[in-house]
Coordinates of C-alpha atoms in Angstrom, one line a residue:
M1 CA -1.3 -12.8 9.2
N2 CA 2.3 -13.7 10.6
A3 CA 4.6 -10.3 11.0
D4 CA 6.2 -11.8 13.3
N5 CA 8.4 -13.1 10.2
L6 CA 9.4 -10.6 8.6
P7 CA 12.9 -9.5 9.2
W8 CA 12.0 -6.5 11.3
W9 CA 15.2 -4.0 11.0
Q10 CA 14.2 -2.9 14.5
H11 CA 15.3 -7.0 15.7
H12 CA 18.6 -6.2 14.0
T13 CA 22.0 -4.4 16.8
S14 CA 23.5 -1.4 15.8
D15 CA 26.3 -3.8 14.2
G16 CA 23.6 -6.0 12.3
I17 CA 22.7 -2.6 10.4
A18 CA 26.1 -2.1 9.4
A19 CA 26.3 -6.3 8.4
L20 CA 23.8 -5.6 6.0
A21 CA 24.8 -2.0 4.6
A22 CA 27.9 -3.8 4.0
R23 CA 25.9 -6.4 1.8
D24 CA 24.1 -3.4 -0.8
A25 CA 20.8 -5.0 2.1
V26 CA 17.3 -3.0 0.2
A27 CA 15.4 -1.2 3.1
I28 CA 11.5 -1.8 2.8
L29 CA 9.5 0.9 4.2
P30 CA 5.5 -0.1 4.8
L31 CA 2.8 3.0 4.4
S32 CA 0.1 2.0 5.1
A33 CA -3.1 4.5 7.0
I34 CA -5.9 4.3 10.3
E35 CA -9.1 5.1 8.3
Q36 CA -12.7 4.5 8.6
H37 CA -13.5 1.9 5.8
G38 CA -17.5 1.2 6.4
P39 CA -19.0 -0.2 9.1
H40 CA -18.5 -3.9 7.7
L41 CA -13.8 -2.9 7.8
P42 CA -11.9 -1.9 10.7
L43 CA -10.2 1.1 10.8
D44 CA -7.1 -0.6 10.1
T45 CA -7.7 -2.8 6.8
D46 CA -4.9 -0.7 4.3
Y47 CA -2.2 -2.0 7.7
R48 CA -3.4 -5.4 7.8
I49 CA -3.3 -5.7 4.0
G50 CA 0.0 -3.9 3.4
L51 CA 1.7 -6.3 6.1
G52 CA -0.2 -9.7 4.4
L53 CA 0.8 -9.0 1.3
L54 CA 4.2 -8.1 2.7
Q55 CA 4.7 -10.6 4.6
A56 CA 3.9 -13.5 1.7
A57 CA 6.4 -12.0 -0.4
C58 CA 9.2 -12.4 1.9
E59 CA 7.8 -15.9 2.3
T60 CA 8.7 -16.5 -1.8
M61 CA 12.7 -14.5 -1.2
A62 CA 15.5 -16.4 -1.6
E63 CA 17.1 -16.8 2.0
D64 CA 20.5 -14.4 0.7
L65 CA 18.5 -11.8 0.2
P66 CA 19.1 -9.2 2.4
L67 CA 16.2 -6.9 3.5
A68 CA 15.9 -5.5 6.7
V69 CA 11.6 -4.0 7.2
L70 CA 11.5 -0.9 8.9
P71 CA 9.4 -0.3 11.2
P72 CA 5.6 0.6 9.7
V73 CA 3.8 4.5 9.3
A74 CA 0.6 3.7 9.4
I75 CA -0.9 6.9 10.0
A76 CA -0.2 9.3 7.2
T77 CA -2.6 11.4 4.9
S78 CA -6.0 10.7 5.2
T79 CA -7.3 13.6 5.0
E80 CA -10.1 12.8 2.2
H81 CA -11.9 10.5 5.2
T82 CA -11.6 13.0 7.6
G83 CA -15.1 13.3 7.9
F84 CA -15.8 10.1 9.3
P85 CA -14.7 9.1 12.9
G86 CA -11.9 7.3 13.5
T87 CA -9.7 8.5 11.0
L88 CA -6.2 8.8 11.5
S89 CA -4.5 11.4 9.8
L90 CA -1.7 14.4 9.5
Q91 CA -1.1 17.5 7.4
P92 CA 0.3 16.3 3.8
E93 CA 3.6 18.8 4.6
T94 CA 4.4 17.0 8.4
A95 CA 3.7 12.6 6.9
L96 CA 6.0 13.7 4.1
A97 CA 8.9 14.7 6.1
T98 CA 8.5 11.9 8.4
L99 CA 9.0 9.3 5.2
R100 CA 12.1 11.9 4.4
D101 CA 13.4 12.1 7.9
I102 CA 13.2 7.9 7.4
G103 CA 14.7 7.7 4.3
D104 CA 17.8 10.2 6.0
S105 CA 17.5 7.6 9.1
V106 CA 18.5 4.8 6.6
S107 CA 21.0 6.6 3.9
R108 CA 22.9 7.6 7.3
S109 CA 23.2 3.8 8.2
G110 CA 24.5 3.1 4.9
L111 CA 21.8 1.8 3.0
R112 CA 21.0 2.9 -1.1
R113 CA 18.0 1.4 -1.7
L114 CA 14.9 1.7 -0.3
L115 CA 11.2 0.7 -1.3
L116 CA 8.7 2.2 -0.5
V117 CA 5.6 -0.4 -0.2
N118 CA 2.4 1.9 0.0
S119 CA -1.3 0.3 0.7
H120 CA -3.1 3.4 1.0
G121 CA -4.3 5.2 -2.1
G122 CA -3.6 9.0 -0.4
N123 CA -0.5 7.9 0.3
T124 CA 0.7 8.0 -3.5
G125 CA 1.2 11.7 -3.3
I126 CA 3.5 12.0 -0.5
C127 CA 5.3 9.3 -2.0
D128 CA 6.4 10.0 -4.9
L129 CA 7.3 13.7 -3.7
A130 CA 10.1 11.8 -0.6
A131 CA 10.9 9.1 -3.3
L132 CA 12.5 12.4 -5.6
E133 CA 13.2 14.1 -2.8
L134 CA 15.6 11.6 -1.4
R135 CA 17.0 10.2 -4.6
R136 CA 18.5 14.3 -5.0
A137 CA 19.7 14.2 -1.8
H138 CA 21.4 10.9 -0.8
G139 CA 21.9 9.4 -4.9
M140 CA 19.2 6.5 -3.1
L141 CA 17.4 4.0 -5.9
V142 CA 13.6 5.1 -4.1
V143 CA 11.2 2.2 -5.4
K144 CA 7.5 3.2 -5.0
H145 CA 5.0 -0.3 -5.2
H146 CA 1.1 0.5 -4.3
Y147 CA -0.3 -3.0 -4.8
F148 CA -3.9 -1.3 -6.2
T149 CA -1.7 -0.1 -9.0
Q150 CA -0.8 -3.7 -10.2
P151 CA -3.3 -5.0 -12.2
P152 CA -6.4 -7.6 -10.7
P153 CA -5.7 -11.6 -11.3
D154 CA -6.7 -12.6 -14.7
A155 CA -9.1 -15.5 -12.9
S156 CA -10.3 -13.1 -10.0
R157 CA -13.8 -12.6 -12.0
I158 CA -14.0 -9.0 -10.2
A159 CA -16.3 -7.4 -13.1
P160 CA -14.9 -4.2 -14.8
D161 CA -17.3 -1.5 -13.3
E162 CA -15.9 -2.7 -9.9
L163 CA -12.3 -2.6 -10.6
R164 CA -13.0 0.7 -12.2
H165 CA -14.9 2.4 -9.1
G166 CA -14.6 0.1 -5.8
L167 CA -12.2 2.1 -4.3
H168 CA -12.8 2.1 -0.8
G169 CA -14.3 -0.7 0.8
G170 CA -15.4 -2.6 -2.5
L171 CA -15.1 -6.3 -2.8
I172 CA -11.1 -6.4 -3.2
E173 CA -10.5 -5.2 0.2
T174 CA -13.3 -6.8 1.6
A175 CA -11.7 -10.3 -0.1
M176 CA -8.5 -9.9 1.4
M177 CA -9.8 -8.9 4.7
R178 CA -11.9 -11.9 5.0
F179 CA -8.3 -14.1 4.0
L180 CA -6.5 -12.2 5.6
A181 CA -8.2 -11.7 9.4
P182 CA -11.4 -12.9 8.9
E183 CA -12.5 -12.0 12.3
H184 CA -12.8 -8.6 12.1
V185 CA -14.6 -8.6 8.8
R186 CA -18.9 -8.1 9.9
M187 CA -20.4 -9.0 6.6
E188 CA -23.9 -8.3 7.8
A189 CA -23.0 -5.0 7.5
A190 CA -21.0 -5.4 3.8
A191 CA -23.6 -3.7 0.7
D192 CA -23.5 -1.9 -2.2
A193 CA -22.3 1.6 -1.9
P194 CA -21.8 2.6 -5.9
S195 CA -19.5 4.9 -6.6
L196 CA -19.7 9.2 -7.8
G197 CA -18.2 8.1 -10.6
A198 CA -20.5 5.5 -12.4
E199 CA -22.8 8.3 -12.5
L200 CA -19.5 10.7 -13.7
A201 CA -18.8 7.9 -16.6
E202 CA -22.2 8.2 -17.9
K203 CA -22.5 11.8 -17.8
L204 CA -19.3 13.1 -18.6
E205 CA -16.4 12.1 -21.4
V206 CA -12.8 11.5 -18.9
L207 CA -13.8 13.2 -15.4
E208 CA -13.6 11.2 -12.8
P209 CA -12.4 10.6 -9.6
E210 CA -9.5 8.7 -10.7
G211 CA -8.4 8.4 -13.9
R212 CA -6.5 10.5 -17.3
A213 CA -8.7 14.1 -15.3
A214 CA -9.2 13.2 -11.9
F215 CA -10.6 16.1 -9.0
A216 CA -10.1 16.1 -5.4
W217 CA -12.7 14.7 -3.7
M218 CA -13.7 13.5 -0.5
A219 CA -14.5 10.7 0.5
G220 CA -18.3 11.7 1.6
D221 CA -18.5 13.0 -2.0
L222 CA -18.6 9.3 -3.9
H223 CA -20.7 7.4 -1.8
P224 CA -21.9 9.3 2.2
S225 CA -21.3 6.0 3.9
G226 CA -17.1 6.8 2.6
V227 CA -16.7 3.2 1.1
V228 CA -17.6 2.7 -2.6
G229 CA -18.1 -0.4 -4.4
D230 CA -20.0 -3.9 -3.8
A231 CA -18.5 -5.8 -0.6
R232 CA -21.1 -8.3 -0.7
G233 CA -19.8 -11.0 -2.5
A234 CA -16.4 -11.3 -0.5
T235 CA -15.1 -14.1 -0.3
A236 CA -11.6 -15.8 1.6
E237 CA -11.1 -17.5 -1.5
L238 CA -11.0 -14.6 -3.9
G239 CA -9.4 -12.8 -1.1
R240 CA -6.4 -15.7 -1.5
Q241 CA -6.1 -15.4 -4.8
L242 CA -5.7 -11.5 -4.5
V243 CA -3.2 -12.0 -1.6
E244 CA -1.0 -14.5 -3.7
H245 CA -1.6 -12.4 -6.8
Y246 CA -0.4 -9.1 -5.2
A247 CA 2.3 -10.7 -3.3
R248 CA 4.0 -12.2 -6.2
T249 CA 4.0 -8.7 -7.9
L250 CA 5.3 -7.2 -4.6
A251 CA 7.8 -10.2 -4.1
A252 CA 9.2 -9.3 -7.9
T253 CA 9.5 -5.6 -7.5
I254 CA 11.8 -6.9 -4.2
R255 CA 13.7 -8.5 -6.3
D256 CA 14.1 -6.0 -9.0
A257 CA 15.3 -3.3 -6.6
A258 CA 18.2 -5.8 -4.9
R259 CA 19.2 -5.9 -8.4
F260 CA 19.1 -3.2 -9.6
D261 CA 22.5 -1.4 -11.5
L262 CA 23.0 1.8 -8.6
T263 CA 25.2 2.7 -11.5
H264 CA 22.3 3.8 -13.2
L265 CA 22.1 6.7 -11.0
A266 CA 23.3 9.4 -12.2
P267 CA 26.2 11.4 -9.8

C-alpha cells in the first residue's frame, strides 16, 4: 500500500481547493477505526484496509476526474471493542459531530459531493446520521460506501458460514492484511473463533448479531477473544482477489458520485 499517491486534500493550496470546487470535485473521507483485532492482527487493521482499497480504486480513475481525499478519520465509534486493551473510541455524539464539522468545512470550500469511505462496521450508524444532516443542511450529495456490505467475488471460495459470521478478524480481513501489510500479520496466532451467531442460527428463527433482526453486542459476547471467524486459511492471494474486487466496487461508487446529477436533490 502506498497512500502517498492518493490525491490528498491537504497537499493543495487554498486556491487549489477552490479550483477543484469549480470543477465540481468529489471529496472523499476515509473513515475507519483503531481497535483490537485479536492476537494476529494489529490495531490499525481497518485503517490499513480502508486506505488500501481506496488506493487501489483511485489507481483506476481517469486522470482528469477531480478528486480530493480528506485526512482520514482513524478513530471513530468502536464501543463494541472497548473491553479489550488498545481500542480507541469516540463517544457517538463526538464522532457524529466530527463528521458533521468536516462536512460543513467541505461545503464552505464550495464542494457539493462528499463520499464517506468506511471500513469499520461500528461506524455505519454515524455515517447514516451525518450524511442525512449534511444533505439537509447544505444540499450536498453525501454517499456512504462500506466495503463489507458489498458481495464477495465469486472466485473467493469463502465458505458461506465464514461470510455470514466471520465479522471481525476472520478470513476476509486477515487475507487482505496478508496482501496489504504482511509484515504486520502474525499467522502463528491465527485461530478459529466460532461466533455466537453460528450457534444462534441453529436455535433461533431470525435473531442474530447482524441481519434482519439484530441485537446490540460487545465483541466479547460473540467470542471471548474478540475475534469471530476462522483466519487460519487466509492467504495473500485471497487477499489480492478481495482487494481488487472491493476496489472495483469502490471505484464504481466514486465514478457514480462524480456523475450524479445534483438537480435530483430537492431544494
